[in-house]
C-alpha positions as a printed Julia matrix, in Angstrom:
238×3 Matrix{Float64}:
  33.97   34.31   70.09
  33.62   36.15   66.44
  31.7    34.23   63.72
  33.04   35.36   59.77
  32.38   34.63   56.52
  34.22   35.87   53.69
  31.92   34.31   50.94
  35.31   33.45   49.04
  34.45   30.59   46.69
  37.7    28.14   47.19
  36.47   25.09   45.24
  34.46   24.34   42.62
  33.44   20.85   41.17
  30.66   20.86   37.79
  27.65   22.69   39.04
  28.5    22.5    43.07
  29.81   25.74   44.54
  31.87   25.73   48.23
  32.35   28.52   50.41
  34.35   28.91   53.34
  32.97   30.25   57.03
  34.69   30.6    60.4
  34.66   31.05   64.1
  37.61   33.25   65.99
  38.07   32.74   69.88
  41.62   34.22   71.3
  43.61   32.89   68.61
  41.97   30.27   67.24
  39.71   29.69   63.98
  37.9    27.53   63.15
  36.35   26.56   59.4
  33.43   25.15   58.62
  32.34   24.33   54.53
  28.75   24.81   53.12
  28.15   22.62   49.68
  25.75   24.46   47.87
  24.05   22.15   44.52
  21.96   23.33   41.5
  20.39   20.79   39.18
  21.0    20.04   35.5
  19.7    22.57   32.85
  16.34   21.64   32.01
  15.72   20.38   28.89
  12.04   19.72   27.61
  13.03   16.76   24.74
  10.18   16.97   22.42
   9.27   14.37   19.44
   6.15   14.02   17.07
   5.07   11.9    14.68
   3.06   13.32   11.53
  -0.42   13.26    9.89
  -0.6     9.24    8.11
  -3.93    9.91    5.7
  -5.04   12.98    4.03
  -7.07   15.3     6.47
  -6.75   13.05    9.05
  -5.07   15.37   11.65
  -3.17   12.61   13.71
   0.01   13.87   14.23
   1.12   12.99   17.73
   3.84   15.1    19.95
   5.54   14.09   23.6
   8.27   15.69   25.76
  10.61   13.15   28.11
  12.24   16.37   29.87
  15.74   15.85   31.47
  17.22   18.06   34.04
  15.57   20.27   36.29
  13.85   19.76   39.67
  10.87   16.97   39.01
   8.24   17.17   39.32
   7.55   18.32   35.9
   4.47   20.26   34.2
   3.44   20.54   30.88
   1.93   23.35   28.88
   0.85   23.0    24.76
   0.44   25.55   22.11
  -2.89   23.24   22.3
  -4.03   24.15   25.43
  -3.46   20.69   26.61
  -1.23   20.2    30.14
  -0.61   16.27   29.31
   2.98   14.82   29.16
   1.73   13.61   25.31
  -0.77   15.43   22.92
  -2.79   13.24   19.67
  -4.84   14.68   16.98
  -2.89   17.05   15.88
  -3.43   19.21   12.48
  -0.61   19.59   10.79
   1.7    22.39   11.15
   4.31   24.22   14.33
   3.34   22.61   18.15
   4.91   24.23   21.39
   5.39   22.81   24.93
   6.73   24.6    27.41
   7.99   22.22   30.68
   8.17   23.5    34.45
   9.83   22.13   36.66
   9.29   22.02   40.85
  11.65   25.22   40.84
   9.81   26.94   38.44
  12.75   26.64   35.64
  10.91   26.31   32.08
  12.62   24.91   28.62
  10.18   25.47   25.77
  10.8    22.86   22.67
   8.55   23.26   19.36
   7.78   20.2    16.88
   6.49   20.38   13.03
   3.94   17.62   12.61
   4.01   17.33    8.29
   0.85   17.07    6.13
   0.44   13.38    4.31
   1.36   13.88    0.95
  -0.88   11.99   -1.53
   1.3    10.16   -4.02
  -2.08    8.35   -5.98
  -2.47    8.24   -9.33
  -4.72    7.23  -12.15
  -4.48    5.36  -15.44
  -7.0     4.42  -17.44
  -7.77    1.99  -20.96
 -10.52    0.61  -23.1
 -11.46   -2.09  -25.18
 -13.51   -1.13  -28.22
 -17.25   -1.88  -28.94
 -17.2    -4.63  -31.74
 -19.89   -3.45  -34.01
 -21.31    0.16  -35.03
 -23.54    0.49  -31.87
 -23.03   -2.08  -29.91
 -22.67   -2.28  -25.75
 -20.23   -4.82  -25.42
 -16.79   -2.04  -25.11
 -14.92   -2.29  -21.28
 -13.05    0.37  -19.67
 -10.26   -0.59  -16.79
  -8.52    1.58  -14.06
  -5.43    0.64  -12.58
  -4.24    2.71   -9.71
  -0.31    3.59   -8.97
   1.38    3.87   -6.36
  -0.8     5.18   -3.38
  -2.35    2.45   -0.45
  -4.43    0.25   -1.34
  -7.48   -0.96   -0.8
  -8.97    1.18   -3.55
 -12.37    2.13   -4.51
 -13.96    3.18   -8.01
 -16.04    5.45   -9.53
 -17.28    5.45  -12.87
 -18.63    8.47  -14.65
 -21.63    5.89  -16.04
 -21.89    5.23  -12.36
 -20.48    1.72  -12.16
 -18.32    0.95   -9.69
 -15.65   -2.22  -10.58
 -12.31   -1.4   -11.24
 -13.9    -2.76  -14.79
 -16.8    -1.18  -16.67
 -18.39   -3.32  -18.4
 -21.28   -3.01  -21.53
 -20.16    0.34  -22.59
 -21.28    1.86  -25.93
 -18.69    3.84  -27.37
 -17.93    7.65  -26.39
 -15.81    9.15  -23.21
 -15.29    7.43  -19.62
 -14.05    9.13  -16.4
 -13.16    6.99  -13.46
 -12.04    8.27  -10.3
  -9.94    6.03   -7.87
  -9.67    6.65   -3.96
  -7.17    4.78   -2.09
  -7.75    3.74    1.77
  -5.72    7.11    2.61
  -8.55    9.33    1.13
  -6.28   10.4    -1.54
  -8.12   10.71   -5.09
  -6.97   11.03   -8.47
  -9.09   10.9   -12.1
  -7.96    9.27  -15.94
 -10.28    9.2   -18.78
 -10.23    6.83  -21.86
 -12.35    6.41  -24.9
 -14.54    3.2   -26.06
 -14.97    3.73  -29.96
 -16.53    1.85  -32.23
 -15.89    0.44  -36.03
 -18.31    2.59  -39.23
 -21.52    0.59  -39.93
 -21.36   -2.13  -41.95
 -22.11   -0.99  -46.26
 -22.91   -4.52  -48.35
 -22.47   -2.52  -51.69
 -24.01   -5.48  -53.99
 -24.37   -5.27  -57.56
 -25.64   -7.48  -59.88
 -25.12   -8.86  -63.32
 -28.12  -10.17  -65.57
 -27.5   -13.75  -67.53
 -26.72  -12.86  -70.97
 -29.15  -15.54  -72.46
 -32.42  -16.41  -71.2
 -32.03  -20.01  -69.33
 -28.47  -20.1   -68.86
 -27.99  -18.86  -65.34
 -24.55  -17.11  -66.08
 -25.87  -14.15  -63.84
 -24.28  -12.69  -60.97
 -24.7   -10.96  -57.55
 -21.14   -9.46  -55.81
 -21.1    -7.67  -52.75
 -18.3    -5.36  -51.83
 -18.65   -3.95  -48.07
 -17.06   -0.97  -46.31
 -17.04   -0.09  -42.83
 -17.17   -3.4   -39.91
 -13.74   -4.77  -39.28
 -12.25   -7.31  -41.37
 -12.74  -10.06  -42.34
 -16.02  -10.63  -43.61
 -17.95  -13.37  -43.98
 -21.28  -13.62  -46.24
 -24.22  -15.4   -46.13
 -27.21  -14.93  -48.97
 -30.62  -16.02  -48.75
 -30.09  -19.19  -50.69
 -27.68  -20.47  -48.14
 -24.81  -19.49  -50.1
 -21.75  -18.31  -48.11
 -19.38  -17.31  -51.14
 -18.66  -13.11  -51.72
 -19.95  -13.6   -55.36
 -23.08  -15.83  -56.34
 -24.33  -17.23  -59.65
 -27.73  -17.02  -60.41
């Protein structure tokens, strides 16, 4: 008896390949079929997440390969051979997966930077009188994620400054994402306060047709008056 082969494929179904063998005795043959399989392509599936606070290098990246021969083994731009990697900086990451065959697939994921969207505005309320401490300055943050935290450039730290004498404050505001930003805003203050009086003498001894006027600059309108006899008129008669 003769045993063949002719390694002629005669069928062929997806990825499973058939060949056809034989046996020859004195006029007979005889067939017999070998069903030869090869697995899916391997593919390594990668997702990430990215970096949630400013300089917080969080991003996170994980393969759920498909295909192949399992087991599977993993191997990271990190260095790291786990099926998921954390703490990642942002930026380009590379896995490549191996299957029990040896087959690799090698996926890459970008893990983006946390863009700060924070910013800053800043207004006053003026000091009522030529030097005085009684001016506020306010911050109000926008947009960015709260809770926020603030820094005065007098060193107070409200989201309010209070008892400020007139002249330039900086505030900076950080938001619970690390993400900063800066406004500036001015307390001023009115001029000083000028009486201006003048006087007038009585014309005739005794008859009290005098005068005293006061004009005043400077302050903030209006004014009220008060002389030393009690009087609370602009102009007095003496």
């Amino acid at each position: 008896m003769e045993q063949w082969s002719d390694n002629r494929r005669f069928g062929e179904f997806n990825t499973r390949k058939l060949y056809r063998s034989g046996y020859r005795c004195k006029g007979c043959t005889t067939f017999a079929g070998a069903l030869i399989t090869q697995p899916n392509v391997l593919v390594a599936n990668i997702s990430g997440t990215d970096e949630t606070a400013l300089n917080a290098n969080n991003g996170t990246a994980t393969v759920a390969p498909t295909g192949g021969t399992p087991a599977y083994t993993y191997l990271w731009s990190t260095g790291a051979t786990t099926q998921s990697v954390s703490n990642l900086a942002p930026g380009t990451h590379t896995v490549t997966v191996t299957d029990a065959n040896g087959c690799t697939s090698i996926e890459s994921v970008v893990v983006e930077p946390f863009i700060c969207d924070l910013e800053a505005l800043a207004n006053a309320t003026d000091a009522d009188c030529n030097g005085g401490n009684d001016g506020t300055a306010t911050a109000t943050p926008l947009d960015g994620t709260g809770p926020y935290t603030y820094s005065w450039s007098n060193g107070q730290t409200a989201q309010t400054a209070i008892n400020l004498v007139a002249g330039t404050y900086t505030v900076t505001i950080t938001d619970s994402k690390g993400c900063t930003a800066g406004a500036s805003t001015i307390v001023e203050e009115p001029t000083a306060i000028i009486p201006n009086a003048s006087a007038t003498s009585q014309t005739t001894f005794g008859v009290n047709n005098g005068t005293a006027t006061v004009t005043p600059t400077g302050g903030t309108n209006p004014y009220t008056y008060l002389w030393s006899n009690a009087a609370t008129t602009k102009q007095l008669q003496v």
